[in-house]
Each structure stands twice: as structure tokens, then as C-alpha cells.
PDB file of C-alpha atoms and ligand atoms in Angstrom:
ATOM      1  CA  MET F  19      79.710 -31.283  62.269  1.00  0.00           C
ATOM      2  CA  PRO F  20      78.764 -34.608  60.640  1.00  0.00           C
ATOM      3  CA  ARG F  21      75.451 -34.739  58.816  1.00  0.00           C
ATOM      4  CA  PHE F  22      72.868 -37.606  58.788  1.00  0.00           C
ATOM      5  CA  THR F  23      69.933 -38.516  56.836  1.00  0.00           C
ATOM      6  CA  VAL F  24      67.067 -40.412  58.227  1.00  0.00           C
ATOM      7  CA  LEU F  25      65.426 -43.172  55.928  1.00  0.00           C
ATOM      8  CA  VAL F  26      61.866 -43.805  56.672  1.00  0.00           C
ATOM      9  CA  SER F  27      58.775 -45.659  55.088  1.00  0.00           C
ATOM     10  CA  GLY F  28      56.008 -45.090  57.640  1.00  0.00           C
ATOM     11  CA  ARG F  29      54.819 -43.649  60.892  1.00  0.00           C
ATOM     12  CA  GLY F  30      57.972 -41.843  61.981  1.00  0.00           C
ATOM     13  CA  SER F  31      57.715 -42.034  65.671  1.00  0.00           C
ATOM     14  CA  ASN F  32      61.574 -42.689  65.930  1.00  0.00           C
ATOM     15  CA  LEU F  33      62.208 -39.923  63.590  1.00  0.00           C
ATOM     16  CA  GLY F  34      60.143 -37.753  65.866  1.00  0.00           C
ATOM     17  CA  ALA F  35      62.153 -38.807  68.811  1.00  0.00           C
ATOM     18  CA  ILE F  36      65.443 -38.042  67.090  1.00  0.00           C
ATOM     19  CA  LEU F  37      64.158 -34.627  65.790  1.00  0.00           C
ATOM     20  CA  ALA F  38      63.039 -33.867  69.228  1.00  0.00           C
ATOM     21  CA  GLN F  39      66.712 -34.091  70.357  1.00  0.00           C
ATOM     22  CA  ARG F  40      68.359 -32.808  67.192  1.00  0.00           C
ATOM     23  CA  ASP F  41      70.028 -29.903  69.032  1.00  0.00           C
ATOM     24  CA  THR F  42      71.873 -32.370  71.359  1.00  0.00           C
ATOM     25  CA  LEU F  43      73.081 -34.941  68.802  1.00  0.00           C
ATOM     26  CA  GLY F  44      76.270 -33.331  67.752  1.00  0.00           C
ATOM     27  CA  ALA F  45      75.441 -33.677  64.111  1.00  0.00           C
ATOM     28  CA  GLU F  46      73.212 -31.884  61.518  1.00  0.00           C
ATOM     29  CA  VAL F  47      70.006 -33.411  60.083  1.00  0.00           C
ATOM     30  CA  ALA F  48      70.662 -33.281  56.248  1.00  0.00           C
ATOM     31  CA  GLY F  49      67.306 -34.547  55.397  1.00  0.00           C
ATOM     32  CA  VAL F  50      64.499 -37.278  55.499  1.00  0.00           C
ATOM     33  CA  VAL F  51      64.151 -39.658  52.612  1.00  0.00           C
ATOM     34  CA  SER F  52      60.941 -41.815  52.430  1.00  0.00           C
ATOM     35  CA  SER F  53      60.462 -44.897  50.172  1.00  0.00           C
ATOM     36  CA  VAL F  54      56.638 -44.375  50.592  1.00  0.00           C
ATOM     37  CA  ASP F  55      55.164 -41.213  49.140  1.00  0.00           C
ATOM     38  CA  ASP F  56      52.513 -40.761  51.688  1.00  0.00           C
ATOM     39  CA  ALA F  57      54.337 -41.864  54.805  1.00  0.00           C
ATOM     40  CA  PRO F  58      53.219 -39.837  57.803  1.00  0.00           C
ATOM     41  CA  ALA F  59      56.949 -39.411  58.776  1.00  0.00           C
ATOM     42  CA  LEU F  60      57.313 -36.941  55.782  1.00  0.00           C
ATOM     43  CA  LEU F  61      54.953 -34.546  57.503  1.00  0.00           C
ATOM     44  CA  LEU F  62      56.760 -34.724  60.520  1.00  0.00           C
ATOM     45  CA  ALA F  63      60.007 -33.884  58.852  1.00  0.00           C
ATOM     46  CA  GLU F  64      58.331 -30.872  57.071  1.00  0.00           C
ATOM     47  CA  ARG F  65      56.882 -29.757  60.201  1.00  0.00           C
ATOM     48  CA  ALA F  66      60.309 -29.676  61.864  1.00  0.00           C
ATOM     49  CA  GLY F  67      61.770 -27.640  58.893  1.00  0.00           C
ATOM     50  CA  VAL F  68      63.824 -30.580  57.522  1.00  0.00           C
ATOM     51  CA  GLN F  69      64.175 -31.312  53.990  1.00  0.00           C
ATOM     52  CA  ALA F  70      61.714 -34.321  53.143  1.00  0.00           C
ATOM     53  CA  ILE F  71      62.265 -36.218  49.964  1.00  0.00           C
ATOM     54  CA  ARG F  72      59.898 -38.732  48.397  1.00  0.00           C
ATOM     55  CA  LEU F  73      61.814 -41.473  46.715  1.00  0.00           C
ATOM     56  CA  ALA F  74      59.321 -44.364  46.001  1.00  0.00           C
ATOM     57  CA  PRO F  75      60.600 -47.346  43.964  1.00  0.00           C
ATOM     58  CA  ALA F  76      59.251 -47.368  40.302  1.00  0.00           C
ATOM     59  CA  ARG F  77      57.149 -50.410  39.444  1.00  0.00           C
ATOM     60  CA  GLY F  78      59.524 -53.303  38.832  1.00  0.00           C
ATOM     61  CA  GLU F  79      62.719 -51.285  39.745  1.00  0.00           C
ATOM     62  CA  LYS F  80      65.617 -53.403  40.496  1.00  0.00           C
ATOM     63  CA  ARG F  81      67.225 -53.082  43.979  1.00  0.00           C
ATOM     64  CA  VAL F  82      70.441 -51.975  42.693  1.00  0.00           C
ATOM     65  CA  ASP F  83      68.830 -49.159  40.449  1.00  0.00           C
ATOM     66  CA  TYR F  84      66.827 -48.015  43.377  1.00  0.00           C
ATOM     67  CA  ASP F  85      69.880 -47.909  45.633  1.00  0.00           C
ATOM     68  CA  ALA F  86      71.808 -45.985  43.021  1.00  0.00           C
ATOM     69  CA  ARG F  87      69.067 -43.251  43.194  1.00  0.00           C
ATOM     70  CA  LEU F  88      69.230 -43.334  46.869  1.00  0.00           C
ATOM     71  CA  LEU F  89      72.896 -43.056  46.888  1.00  0.00           C
ATOM     72  CA  ALA F  90      72.820 -40.087  44.497  1.00  0.00           C
ATOM     73  CA  THR F  91      70.078 -38.444  46.780  1.00  0.00           C
ATOM     74  CA  LEU F  92      72.371 -38.884  49.883  1.00  0.00           C
ATOM     75  CA  ALA F  93      75.197 -37.432  47.958  1.00  0.00           C
ATOM     76  CA  THR F  94      73.124 -34.308  47.239  1.00  0.00           C
ATOM     77  CA  LEU F  95      72.459 -34.116  50.932  1.00  0.00           C
ATOM     78  CA  LYS F  96      76.106 -34.337  51.678  1.00  0.00           C
ATOM     79  CA  THR F  97      75.206 -37.200  54.020  1.00  0.00           C
ATOM     80  CA  ASP F  98      77.956 -38.768  56.468  1.00  0.00           C
ATOM     81  CA  TRP F  99      75.670 -41.156  58.294  1.00  0.00           C
ATOM     82  CA  VAL F 100      72.530 -43.020  57.226  1.00  0.00           C
ATOM     83  CA  VAL F 101      69.905 -43.579  59.989  1.00  0.00           C
ATOM     84  CA  LEU F 102      67.322 -46.204  59.323  1.00  0.00           C
ATOM     85  CA  ALA F 103      63.952 -45.481  61.168  1.00  0.00           C
ATOM     86  CA  GLY F 104      61.299 -47.876  59.999  1.00  0.00           C
ATOM     87  CA  PHE F 105      62.816 -48.030  56.564  1.00  0.00           C
ATOM     88  CA  MET F 106      61.070 -51.138  54.887  1.00  0.00           C
ATOM     89  CA  ARG F 107      63.657 -51.990  52.231  1.00  0.00           C
ATOM     90  CA  ILE F 108      66.745 -54.140  52.339  1.00  0.00           C
ATOM     91  CA  LEU F 109      69.774 -52.295  51.128  1.00  0.00           C
ATOM     92  CA  SER F 110      72.016 -53.948  48.548  1.00  0.00           C
ATOM     93  CA  ASP F 111      75.571 -54.877  49.669  1.00  0.00           C
ATOM     94  CA  SER F 112      76.998 -52.251  47.265  1.00  0.00           C
ATOM     95  CA  PHE F 113      75.024 -49.456  49.184  1.00  0.00           C
ATOM     96  CA  VAL F 114      76.189 -50.853  52.413  1.00  0.00           C
ATOM     97  CA  GLU F 115      79.583 -50.974  51.410  1.00  0.00           C
ATOM     98  CA  ARG F 116      79.590 -47.335  50.336  1.00  0.00           C
ATOM     99  CA  TYR F 117      78.509 -46.152  53.879  1.00  0.00           C
ATOM    100  CA  ALA F 118      80.451 -49.062  55.536  1.00  0.00           C
ATOM    101  CA  GLY F 119      80.217 -48.441  59.451  1.00  0.00           C
ATOM    102  CA  ARG F 120      78.081 -45.490  58.951  1.00  0.00           C
ATOM    103  CA  ILE F 121      74.588 -46.969  58.550  1.00  0.00           C
ATOM    104  CA  VAL F 122      72.603 -47.558  61.756  1.00  0.00           C
ATOM    105  CA  ASN F 123      69.108 -49.299  62.289  1.00  0.00           C
ATOM    106  CA  ILE F 124      66.834 -49.890  65.057  1.00  0.00           C
ATOM    107  CA  HIS F 125      65.046 -53.238  65.314  1.00  0.00           C
ATOM    108  CA  PRO F 126      62.336 -53.898  68.019  1.00  0.00           C
ATOM    109  CA  SER F 127      63.765 -57.233  69.396  1.00  0.00           C
ATOM    110  CA  LEU F 128      66.834 -58.185  71.339  1.00  0.00           C
ATOM    111  CA  LEU F 129      68.891 -59.337  68.431  1.00  0.00           C
ATOM    112  CA  PRO F 130      70.103 -61.832  67.357  1.00  0.00           C
ATOM    113  CA  ALA F 131      66.643 -63.180  68.440  1.00  0.00           C
ATOM    114  CA  PHE F 132      63.755 -62.535  66.115  1.00  0.00           C
ATOM    115  CA  PRO F 133      65.322 -60.664  63.169  1.00  0.00           C
ATOM    116  CA  GLY F 134      63.276 -59.683  60.089  1.00  0.00           C
ATOM    117  CA  MET F 135      59.551 -59.243  59.925  1.00  0.00           C
ATOM    118  CA  HIS F 136      57.031 -59.472  62.979  1.00  0.00           C
ATOM    119  CA  PRO F 137      59.457 -59.684  65.889  1.00  0.00           C
ATOM    120  CA  HIS F 138      56.823 -59.013  68.349  1.00  0.00           C
ATOM    121  CA  ARG F 139      54.748 -61.984  67.014  1.00  0.00           C
ATOM    122  CA  GLN F 140      57.791 -64.091  67.089  1.00  0.00           C
ATOM    123  CA  ALA F 141      58.538 -63.036  70.721  1.00  0.00           C
ATOM    124  CA  ILE F 142      54.995 -63.838  72.039  1.00  0.00           C
ATOM    125  CA  GLU F 143      54.901 -67.187  70.002  1.00  0.00           C
ATOM    126  CA  CYS F 144      58.309 -68.252  71.475  1.00  0.00           C
ATOM    127  CA  GLY F 145      57.051 -67.448  74.997  1.00  0.00           C
ATOM    128  CA  VAL F 146      60.067 -65.401  75.972  1.00  0.00           C
ATOM    129  CA  ARG F 147      59.590 -63.382  79.155  1.00  0.00           C
ATOM    130  CA  PHE F 148      61.793 -60.445  77.874  1.00  0.00           C
ATOM    131  CA  SER F 149      62.181 -58.675  74.741  1.00  0.00           C
ATOM    132  CA  GLY F 150      63.345 -55.222  73.804  1.00  0.00           C
ATOM    133  CA  CYS F 151      65.090 -53.245  71.056  1.00  0.00           C
ATOM    134  CA  THR F 152      68.464 -53.272  69.550  1.00  0.00           C
ATOM    135  CA  VAL F 153      70.477 -50.397  67.732  1.00  0.00           C
ATOM    136  CA  HIS F 154      72.924 -51.901  65.340  1.00  0.00           C
ATOM    137  CA  LEU F 155      75.210 -51.258  62.374  1.00  0.00           C
ATOM    138  CA  VAL F 156      73.916 -52.483  58.934  1.00  0.00           C
ATOM    139  CA  GLU F 157      76.580 -54.608  57.599  1.00  0.00           C
ATOM    140  CA  PRO F 158      76.736 -56.792  54.462  1.00  0.00           C
ATOM    141  CA  GLY F 159      75.127 -60.239  55.349  1.00  0.00           C
ATOM    142  CA  ASN F 160      71.906 -61.267  56.769  1.00  0.00           C
ATOM    143  CA  VAL F 161      69.215 -58.708  57.678  1.00  0.00           C
ATOM    144  CA  ASP F 162      69.486 -57.385  61.221  1.00  0.00           C
ATOM    145  CA  SER F 163      72.769 -59.094  61.705  1.00  0.00           C
ATOM    146  CA  GLY F 164      75.328 -56.159  61.937  1.00  0.00           C
ATOM    147  CA  ARG F 165      77.173 -55.370  65.042  1.00  0.00           C
ATOM    148  CA  ILE F 166      75.113 -54.441  68.039  1.00  0.00           C
ATOM    149  CA  LEU F 167      75.714 -50.969  69.411  1.00  0.00           C
ATOM    150  CA  ASP F 168      73.054 -51.087  72.352  1.00  0.00           C
ATOM    151  CA  GLN F 169      69.920 -52.766  73.683  1.00  0.00           C
ATOM    152  CA  ARG F 170      67.068 -52.080  76.076  1.00  0.00           C
ATOM    153  CA  VAL F 171      65.214 -54.923  77.727  1.00  0.00           C
ATOM    154  CA  VAL F 172      61.411 -54.865  78.204  1.00  0.00           C
ATOM    155  CA  PRO F 173      59.324 -57.449  80.040  1.00  0.00           C
ATOM    156  CA  VAL F 174      56.747 -59.521  78.152  1.00  0.00           C
ATOM    157  CA  TYR F 175      53.657 -59.991  80.251  1.00  0.00           C
ATOM    158  CA  ASP F 176      50.863 -62.773  80.232  1.00  0.00           C
ATOM    159  CA  GLY F 177      48.087 -61.632  78.026  1.00  0.00           C
ATOM    160  CA  ASP F 178      50.397 -59.444  75.852  1.00  0.00           C
ATOM    161  CA  ASN F 179      49.569 -59.197  72.174  1.00  0.00           C
ATOM    162  CA  GLU F 180      51.804 -57.747  69.343  1.00  0.00           C
ATOM    163  CA  ASP F 181      50.291 -54.321  69.960  1.00  0.00           C
ATOM    164  CA  THR F 182      50.683 -54.063  73.584  1.00  0.00           C
ATOM    165  CA  LEU F 183      54.322 -55.527  73.490  1.00  0.00           C
ATOM    166  CA  ALA F 184      55.102 -53.119  70.428  1.00  0.00           C
ATOM    167  CA  ALA F 185      53.912 -50.152  72.421  1.00  0.00           C
ATOM    168  CA  ARG F 186      56.002 -51.056  75.536  1.00  0.00           C
ATOM    169  CA  VAL F 187      59.082 -51.512  73.321  1.00  0.00           C
ATOM    170  CA  LEU F 188      58.551 -48.392  71.524  1.00  0.00           C
ATOM    171  CA  VAL F 189      58.931 -46.237  74.518  1.00  0.00           C
ATOM    172  CA  GLN F 190      62.351 -47.658  74.976  1.00  0.00           C
ATOM    173  CA  GLU F 191      63.175 -47.291  71.329  1.00  0.00           C
ATOM    174  CA  HIS F 192      62.522 -43.663  71.562  1.00  0.00           C
ATOM    175  CA  GLN F 193      64.984 -43.225  74.440  1.00  0.00           C
ATOM    176  CA  LEU F 194      67.668 -45.552  73.102  1.00  0.00           C
ATOM    177  CA  TYR F 195      68.031 -44.342  69.516  1.00  0.00           C
ATOM    178  CA  PRO F 196      68.825 -40.725  70.234  1.00  0.00           C
ATOM    179  CA  ALA F 197      71.299 -41.797  72.864  1.00  0.00           C
ATOM    180  CA  VAL F 198      73.188 -44.143  70.666  1.00  0.00           C
ATOM    181  CA  LEU F 199      73.264 -41.651  67.793  1.00  0.00           C
ATOM    182  CA  ARG F 200      74.765 -39.006  70.223  1.00  0.00           C
ATOM    183  CA  ARG F 201      77.526 -41.240  71.176  1.00  0.00           C
ATOM    184  CA  LEU F 202      78.256 -42.436  67.646  1.00  0.00           C
ATOM    185  CA  PHE F 203      78.368 -38.791  66.235  1.00  0.00           C
ATOM    186  CA  ALA F 204      80.696 -37.837  69.190  1.00  0.00           C
ATOM    187  CA  GLY F 205      83.203 -40.555  67.919  1.00  0.00           C
ATOM    188  CA  HIS F 206      82.902 -42.711  70.829  1.00  0.00           C
ATOM    189  CA  SER F 207      83.324 -46.412  70.214  1.00  0.00           C
ATOM    190  CA  VAL F 208      80.265 -48.051  71.219  1.00  0.00           C
ATOM    191  CA  ILE F 209      81.144 -50.732  68.650  1.00  0.00           C
ATOM    192  CA  GLY F 210      82.807 -53.857  69.902  1.00  0.00           C
ATOM    193  CA  PRO F 211      84.868 -56.268  67.769  1.00  0.00           C
ATOM    194  CA  ARG F 212      82.830 -58.074  65.160  1.00  0.00           C
ATOM    195  CA  PRO F 213      82.264 -61.558  66.657  1.00  0.00           C
ATOM    196  CA  GLU F 214      83.882 -64.478  64.850  1.00  0.00           C
ATOM    197  CA  VAL F 215      81.337 -66.633  63.280  1.00  0.00           C
ATOM    198  CA  ARG F 216      81.853 -70.241  64.258  1.00  0.00           C
TER     199      ARG F 216
HETATM  200  C1  LIG G   9      60.012 -49.431  64.927  1.00  0.00           C
HETATM  201  O1  LIG G   9      59.470 -50.296  65.711  1.00  0.00           O
HETATM  202  C2  LIG G   9      61.490 -49.784  64.451  1.00  0.00           C
HETATM  203  O2  LIG G   9      62.081 -50.437  65.511  1.00  0.00           O
HETATM  204  C3  LIG G   9      61.315 -50.685  63.316  1.00  0.00           C
HETATM  205  O3  LIG G   9      60.081 -50.177  62.735  1.00  0.00           O
HETATM  206  C4  LIG G   9      59.402 -49.420  63.540  1.00  0.00           C
HETATM  207  C5  LIG G   9      59.187 -48.099  62.979  1.00  0.00           C
HETATM  208  O4  LIG G   9      58.257 -47.319  63.752  1.00  0.00           O
HETATM  209  N1  LIG G   9      62.371 -50.935  62.516  1.00  0.00           N
HETATM  210  P1  LIG G   9      58.304 -45.721  63.483  1.00  0.00           P
HETATM  211  O5  LIG G   9      58.040 -45.394  62.005  1.00  0.00           O
HETATM  212  O6  LIG G   9      59.584 -45.176  63.931  1.00  0.00           O
HETATM  213  O7  LIG G   9      57.153 -45.223  64.346  1.00  0.00           O
END
């Protein structure tokens, strides 16, 4: 069975949704690594009996040095797949190349719209009538730009604010992420060809 590690930095509701379905995913949870020492996600992992590792960056630590420590940790955990769930760091290209095609992220917008920070705020300010969430591969290049694996659409209502929209999208995130992971771990190609950049 392939093994995956979940990288987190905060609340961990997507981690919770993944752990709730862990017996059906066709892969083993190797561990959870947090870039924030007191992230609530760590407690979730511990309560589920999953190895929870605190790996906060040292003050002034360079990205490549942190990523080298992260790679060493993942090697210890014998990780095949890296699953980002609210991990608030950008990974260096060398890290991404080491796990090429085996790093997955969830982003709460319909990519390629609204990558990066505050996607719900961006969606509301733009006046879009639909938003949603995207599970995608993490690949070298711009943030949130890797190949799209699957998406869910959510309506944006008059009077929505960031919190109400985020809550509506989150319900879909919790359904979508485990479903995509199950397909990926089963070896099904949910990945289309990389679109040509014109
Ligand atoms: C989610 O909205 C996820 O899409 C984004 O960060 C948030 C993490 O929430 N990448 P949680 O920690 O999974 O509750």
C-alpha cells in the first residue's frame, strides 16, 4: 500500500475529513507534519493515533534549509505521497521535483481563478456568482498553478461575506479531497495532459 503524509499549519478540518475515511483510501497514513507547533490539526492527528510531528521553521531559516528538513522527515516516514491540507508554506522547486507528480493540494476557489491568499475575498470582490474548490497537483511554477485533478462548484449569494462563503465551500472540500485521493491512490489517471501555455 502506498503511504502518504499530510502537511498542515492550522485548524485541520480537511485532515479530519481525510482521517475519517482513512480505511477506504487505499493508502496508509504515514504521519502528519505541522509547520506550526500549536496547530489544532496536530491534536486531531494524535487523537486518531497518527504520528504527529512538529516542524516549525527556525527564525530566519532559509526555505531550502527548511525543505531539506521536511524531506528528511518524509523519508523517515517512508512517504510516497505528500498531501497538503492548509499548509501555509510555499515549497521550493527542489522539494517539488523530489516528489514530482505526488504532491496534492486543495485550494478554496475554482482555479485558475483566485490563486494565493484570500480567495473568498477575491471571489466576493470580483462579483462572481459561483466559486468552489480545486484539488490540484503541486508542480514547479506559480503558486496554485499545477494540474487540476477535480473541482466542486458552490454558489455565491448576495450578502455573502468571506466567512459564509468559506463555510459553504468547506463542506465541498471535505467531500472532494478524500474522493480524489482515493482515485489517485488507486492509480486511476484523474490527471489530464498539462495544458500548453500560450
Ligand atoms: C482550506 O480552506 C483549504 O482549502 C486551504 O486552507 C484551508 C485549510 O483549512 N488550503 P483546514 O485546516 O483544512 O480546516
